[in-house]
Tab-separated table of C-alpha atoms in Angstrom:
chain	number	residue	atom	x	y	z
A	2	UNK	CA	309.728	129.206	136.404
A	3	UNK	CA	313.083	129.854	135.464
A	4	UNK	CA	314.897	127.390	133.018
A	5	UNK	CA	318.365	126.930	131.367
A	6	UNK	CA	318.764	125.744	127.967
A	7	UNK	CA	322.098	124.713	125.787
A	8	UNK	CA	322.811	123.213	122.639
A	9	UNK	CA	324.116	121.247	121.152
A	10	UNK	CA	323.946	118.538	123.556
A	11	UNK	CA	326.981	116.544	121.771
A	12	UNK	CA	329.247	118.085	119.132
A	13	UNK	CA	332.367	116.504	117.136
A	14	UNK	CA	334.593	118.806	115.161
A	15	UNK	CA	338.044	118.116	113.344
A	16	UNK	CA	340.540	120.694	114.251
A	17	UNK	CA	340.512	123.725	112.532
A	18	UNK	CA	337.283	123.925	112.651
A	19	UNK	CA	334.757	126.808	114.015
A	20	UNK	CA	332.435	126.688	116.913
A	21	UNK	CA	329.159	128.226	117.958
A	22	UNK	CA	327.525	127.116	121.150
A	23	UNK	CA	324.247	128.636	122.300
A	24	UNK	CA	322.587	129.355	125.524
A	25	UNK	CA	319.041	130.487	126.353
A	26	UNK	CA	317.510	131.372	130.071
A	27	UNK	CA	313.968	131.697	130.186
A	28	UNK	CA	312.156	133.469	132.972
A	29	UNK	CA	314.089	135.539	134.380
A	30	UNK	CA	315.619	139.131	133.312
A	31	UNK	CA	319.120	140.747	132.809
A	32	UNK	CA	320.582	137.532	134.719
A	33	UNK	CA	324.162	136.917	134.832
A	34	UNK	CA	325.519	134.673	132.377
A	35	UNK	CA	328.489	132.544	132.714
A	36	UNK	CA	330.602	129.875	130.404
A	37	UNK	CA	332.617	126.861	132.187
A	38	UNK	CA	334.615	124.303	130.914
A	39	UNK	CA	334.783	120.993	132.553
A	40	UNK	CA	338.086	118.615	131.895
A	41	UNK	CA	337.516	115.401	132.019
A	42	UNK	CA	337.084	114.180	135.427
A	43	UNK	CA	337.824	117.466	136.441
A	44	UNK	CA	336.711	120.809	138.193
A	45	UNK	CA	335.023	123.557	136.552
A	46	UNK	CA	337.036	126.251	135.214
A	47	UNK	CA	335.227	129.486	134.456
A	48	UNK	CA	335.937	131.026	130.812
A	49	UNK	CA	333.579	133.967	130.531
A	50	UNK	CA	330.792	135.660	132.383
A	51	UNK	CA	328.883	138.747	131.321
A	52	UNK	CA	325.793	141.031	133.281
A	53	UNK	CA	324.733	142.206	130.817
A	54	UNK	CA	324.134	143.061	126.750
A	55	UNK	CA	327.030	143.349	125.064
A	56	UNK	CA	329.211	142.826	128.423
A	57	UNK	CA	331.602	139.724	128.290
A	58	UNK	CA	334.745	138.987	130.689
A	59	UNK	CA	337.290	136.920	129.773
A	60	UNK	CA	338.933	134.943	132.596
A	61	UNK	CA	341.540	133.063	130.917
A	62	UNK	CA	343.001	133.435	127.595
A	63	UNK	CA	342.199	131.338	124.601
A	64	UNK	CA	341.250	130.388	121.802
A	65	UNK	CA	337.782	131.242	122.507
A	66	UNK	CA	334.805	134.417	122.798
A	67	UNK	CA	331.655	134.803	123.875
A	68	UNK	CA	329.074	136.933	122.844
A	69	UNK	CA	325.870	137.832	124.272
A	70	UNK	CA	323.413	139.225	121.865
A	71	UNK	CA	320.045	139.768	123.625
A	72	UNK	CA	319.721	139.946	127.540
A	73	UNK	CA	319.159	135.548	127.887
A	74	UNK	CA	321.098	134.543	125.094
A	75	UNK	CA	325.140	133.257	125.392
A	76	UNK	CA	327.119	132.457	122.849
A	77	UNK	CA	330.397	130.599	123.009
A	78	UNK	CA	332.524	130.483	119.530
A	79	UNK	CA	335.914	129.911	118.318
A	80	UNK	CA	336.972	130.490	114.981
A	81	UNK	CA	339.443	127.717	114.413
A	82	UNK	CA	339.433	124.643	117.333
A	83	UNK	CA	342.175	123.075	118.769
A	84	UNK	CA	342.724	118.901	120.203
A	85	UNK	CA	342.923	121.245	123.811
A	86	UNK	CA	339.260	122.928	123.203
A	87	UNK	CA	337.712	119.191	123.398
A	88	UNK	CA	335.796	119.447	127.222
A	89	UNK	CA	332.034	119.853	128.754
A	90	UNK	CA	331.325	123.148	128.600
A	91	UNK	CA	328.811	124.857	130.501
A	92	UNK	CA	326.386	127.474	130.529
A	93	UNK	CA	325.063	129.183	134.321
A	94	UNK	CA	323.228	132.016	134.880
A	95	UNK	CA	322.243	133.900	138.412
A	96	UNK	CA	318.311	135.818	138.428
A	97	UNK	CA	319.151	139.410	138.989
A	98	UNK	CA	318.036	139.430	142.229
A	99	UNK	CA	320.177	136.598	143.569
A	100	UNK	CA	323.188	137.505	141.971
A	101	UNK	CA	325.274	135.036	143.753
A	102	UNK	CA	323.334	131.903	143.165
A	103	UNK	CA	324.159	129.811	139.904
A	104	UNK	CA	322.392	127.656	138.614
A	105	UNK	CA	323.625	125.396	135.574
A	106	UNK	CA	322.105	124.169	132.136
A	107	UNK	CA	322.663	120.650	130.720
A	108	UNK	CA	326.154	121.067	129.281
A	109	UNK	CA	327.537	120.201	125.963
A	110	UNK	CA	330.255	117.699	125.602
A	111	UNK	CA	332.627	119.296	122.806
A	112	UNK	CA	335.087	116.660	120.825
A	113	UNK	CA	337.722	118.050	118.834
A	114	UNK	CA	339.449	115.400	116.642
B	1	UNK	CA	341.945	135.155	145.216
B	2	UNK	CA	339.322	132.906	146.627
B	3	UNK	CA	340.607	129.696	147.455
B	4	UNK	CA	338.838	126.479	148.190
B	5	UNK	CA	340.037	123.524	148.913
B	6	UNK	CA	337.737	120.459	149.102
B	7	UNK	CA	338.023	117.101	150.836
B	8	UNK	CA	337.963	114.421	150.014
B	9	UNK	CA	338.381	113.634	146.797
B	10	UNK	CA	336.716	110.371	146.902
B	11	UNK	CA	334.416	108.734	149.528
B	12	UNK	CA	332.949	105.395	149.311
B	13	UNK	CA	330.304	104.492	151.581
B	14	UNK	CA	327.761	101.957	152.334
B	15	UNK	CA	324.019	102.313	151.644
B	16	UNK	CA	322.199	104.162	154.959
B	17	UNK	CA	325.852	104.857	156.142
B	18	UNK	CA	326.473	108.882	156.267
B	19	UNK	CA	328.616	111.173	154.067
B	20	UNK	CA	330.747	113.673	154.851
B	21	UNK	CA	332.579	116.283	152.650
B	22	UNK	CA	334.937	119.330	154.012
B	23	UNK	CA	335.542	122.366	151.983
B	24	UNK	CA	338.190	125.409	153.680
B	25	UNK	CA	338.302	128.619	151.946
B	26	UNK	CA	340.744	131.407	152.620
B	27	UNK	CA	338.612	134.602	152.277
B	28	UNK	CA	337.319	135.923	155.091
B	29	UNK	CA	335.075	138.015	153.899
B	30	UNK	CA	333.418	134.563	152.089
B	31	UNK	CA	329.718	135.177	152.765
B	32	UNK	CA	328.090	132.833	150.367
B	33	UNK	CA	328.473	129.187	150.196
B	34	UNK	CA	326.500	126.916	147.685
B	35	UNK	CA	326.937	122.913	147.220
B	36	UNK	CA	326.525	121.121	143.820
B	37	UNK	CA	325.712	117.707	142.675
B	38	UNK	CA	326.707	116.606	139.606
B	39	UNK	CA	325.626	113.299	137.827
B	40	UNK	CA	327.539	111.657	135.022
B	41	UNK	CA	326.840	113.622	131.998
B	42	UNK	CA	324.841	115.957	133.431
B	43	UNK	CA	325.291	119.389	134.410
B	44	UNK	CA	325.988	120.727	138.003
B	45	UNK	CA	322.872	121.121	140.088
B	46	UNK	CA	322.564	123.086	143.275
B	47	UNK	CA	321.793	121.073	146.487
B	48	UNK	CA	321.803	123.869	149.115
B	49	UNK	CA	323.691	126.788	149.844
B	50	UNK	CA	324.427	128.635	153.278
B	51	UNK	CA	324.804	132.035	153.987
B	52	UNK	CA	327.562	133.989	156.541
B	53	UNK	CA	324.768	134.630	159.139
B	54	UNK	CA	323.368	131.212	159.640
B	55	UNK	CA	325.868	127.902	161.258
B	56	UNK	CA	323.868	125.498	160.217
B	57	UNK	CA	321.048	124.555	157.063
B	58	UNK	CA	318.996	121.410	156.894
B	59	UNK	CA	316.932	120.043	153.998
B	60	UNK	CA	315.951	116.484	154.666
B	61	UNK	CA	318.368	114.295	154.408
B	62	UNK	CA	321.518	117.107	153.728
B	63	UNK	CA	322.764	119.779	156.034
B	64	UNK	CA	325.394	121.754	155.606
B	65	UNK	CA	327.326	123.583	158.389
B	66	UNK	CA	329.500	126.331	158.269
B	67	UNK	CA	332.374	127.456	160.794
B	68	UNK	CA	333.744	131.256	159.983
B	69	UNK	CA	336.390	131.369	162.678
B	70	UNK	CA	337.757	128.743	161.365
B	71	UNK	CA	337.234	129.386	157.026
B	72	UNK	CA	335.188	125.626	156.538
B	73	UNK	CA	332.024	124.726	155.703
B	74	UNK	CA	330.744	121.147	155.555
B	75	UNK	CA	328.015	119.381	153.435
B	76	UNK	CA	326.377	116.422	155.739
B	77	UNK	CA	324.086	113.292	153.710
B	78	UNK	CA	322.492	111.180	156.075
B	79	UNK	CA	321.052	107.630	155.264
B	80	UNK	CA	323.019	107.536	151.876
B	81	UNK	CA	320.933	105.861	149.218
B	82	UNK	CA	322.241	104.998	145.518
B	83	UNK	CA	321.130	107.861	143.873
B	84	UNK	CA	323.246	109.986	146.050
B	85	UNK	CA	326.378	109.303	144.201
B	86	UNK	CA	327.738	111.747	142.234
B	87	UNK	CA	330.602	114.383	142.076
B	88	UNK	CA	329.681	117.362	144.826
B	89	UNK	CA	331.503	120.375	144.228
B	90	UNK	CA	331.487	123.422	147.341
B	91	UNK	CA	332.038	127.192	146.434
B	92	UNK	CA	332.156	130.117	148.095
B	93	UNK	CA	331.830	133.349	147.193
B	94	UNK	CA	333.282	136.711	148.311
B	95	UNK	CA	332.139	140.248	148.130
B	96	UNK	CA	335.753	141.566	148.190
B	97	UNK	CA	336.188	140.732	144.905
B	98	UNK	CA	333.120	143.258	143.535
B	99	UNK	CA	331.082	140.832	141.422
B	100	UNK	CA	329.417	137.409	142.468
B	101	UNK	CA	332.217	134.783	140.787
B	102	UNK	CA	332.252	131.755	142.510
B	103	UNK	CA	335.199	129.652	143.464
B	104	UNK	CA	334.893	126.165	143.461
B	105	UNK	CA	336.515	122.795	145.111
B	106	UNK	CA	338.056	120.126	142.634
B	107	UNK	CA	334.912	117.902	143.840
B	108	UNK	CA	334.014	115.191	145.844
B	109	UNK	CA	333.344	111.654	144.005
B	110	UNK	CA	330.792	109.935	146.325
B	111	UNK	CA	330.183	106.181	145.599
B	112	UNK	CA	327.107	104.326	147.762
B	113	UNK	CA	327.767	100.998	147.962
B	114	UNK	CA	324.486	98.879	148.027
């Protein structure tokens, strides 16, 4: 079975401070990988996605990049946070052979102070 | 762009009562259409999705129905139970655009009142 993994589940950062979140898919190959954030109380806004190694789109600019470094691994990083970064973020990922069906890991509630 | 628009944004409804949300999009060519439960906390998980070439999708309690001519698609929960609420989010999808991106409603907060 296929399975969607993210961590950490809860991070607090001062400002000016890096960032490295990490996503893992398991079961499934060369899937699509995407990276949300979620406001508070708000919709899901779509910050990178990527089909494959090495591959990364950027949909909005910011202060943040994504990396993918083997085929089920995500990584979302900043090198210096800002108050604005502070959100849920969220990892997806669609199988390869139902590229238009997401499905989403457990999130990670960010907290810049 | 895809562009969904999803209503409403909040719906309170008693316990066994039914739930409806409506979600419009403005690409035609739209030809995938997932819907998303969300849970405080937790991340977004997929409910059901239809597909251009079927009207109409049932899975126990939820169905979801889809209109083309008209560009809305509607999720349906019958005999609402507390565990139902949670933010629902639609999307749609569009093969115009080249890659499989989904565009999402601003969500649906569903209370069931017991």
């Amino acid at each position: 079975s296929q399975t969607i993994h993210q961590w950490p589940a809860t991070l607090v950062q001062p400002v000016g401070s890096p960032l490295s979140l990490e996503c893992t898919v398991e079961g499934t190959s060369n899937p699509n990988l995407y990276w949300y954030r979620q406001a508070a109380g708000r919709g899901l806004q779509l910050l990178f996605y990527s089909v494959g190694i090495g591959q990364i789109s950027s949909e909005v600019p910011q202060n943040l990049s994504a990396s993918r470094p083997q085929d089920r691994q995500f990584i979302l990083s900043s090198k210096k946070l800002l108050l604005s970064d502070s959100g849920f973020y969220l990892c997806a990922y669609s199988p390869a052979r139902a590229q238009e069906t997401q499905y989403f890991g457990p999130g990670t509630r960010l907290l810049v102070l | 762009g895809e562009n969904v628009e999803q209503h409403p944004s909040t719906l309170s409804v008693q316990e066994g009562d039914s739930a409806v949300i409506k979600c419009t999009y403005s690409d035609s060519a739209s030809n995938y259409f997932p819907w998303y439960k969300q849970e405080l906390g937790k991340g977004p998980q997929l409910i059901i999705d239809i597909r251009s070439n079927v009207g109409e999708k049932k899975d126990q309690r939820i169905a979801v129905t889809l209109n083309k001519t008209a560009k809305h698609f509607s999720l349906h929960i019958t005999e609402t139970q507390p565990e139902d609420s949670a933010v629902y989010f639609c999307a749609a999808s569009s093969p115009r655009r080249g890659d499989y991106k989904l565009s999402f409603g601003a969500g649906t907060t569903v209370t069931v009142r017991a």
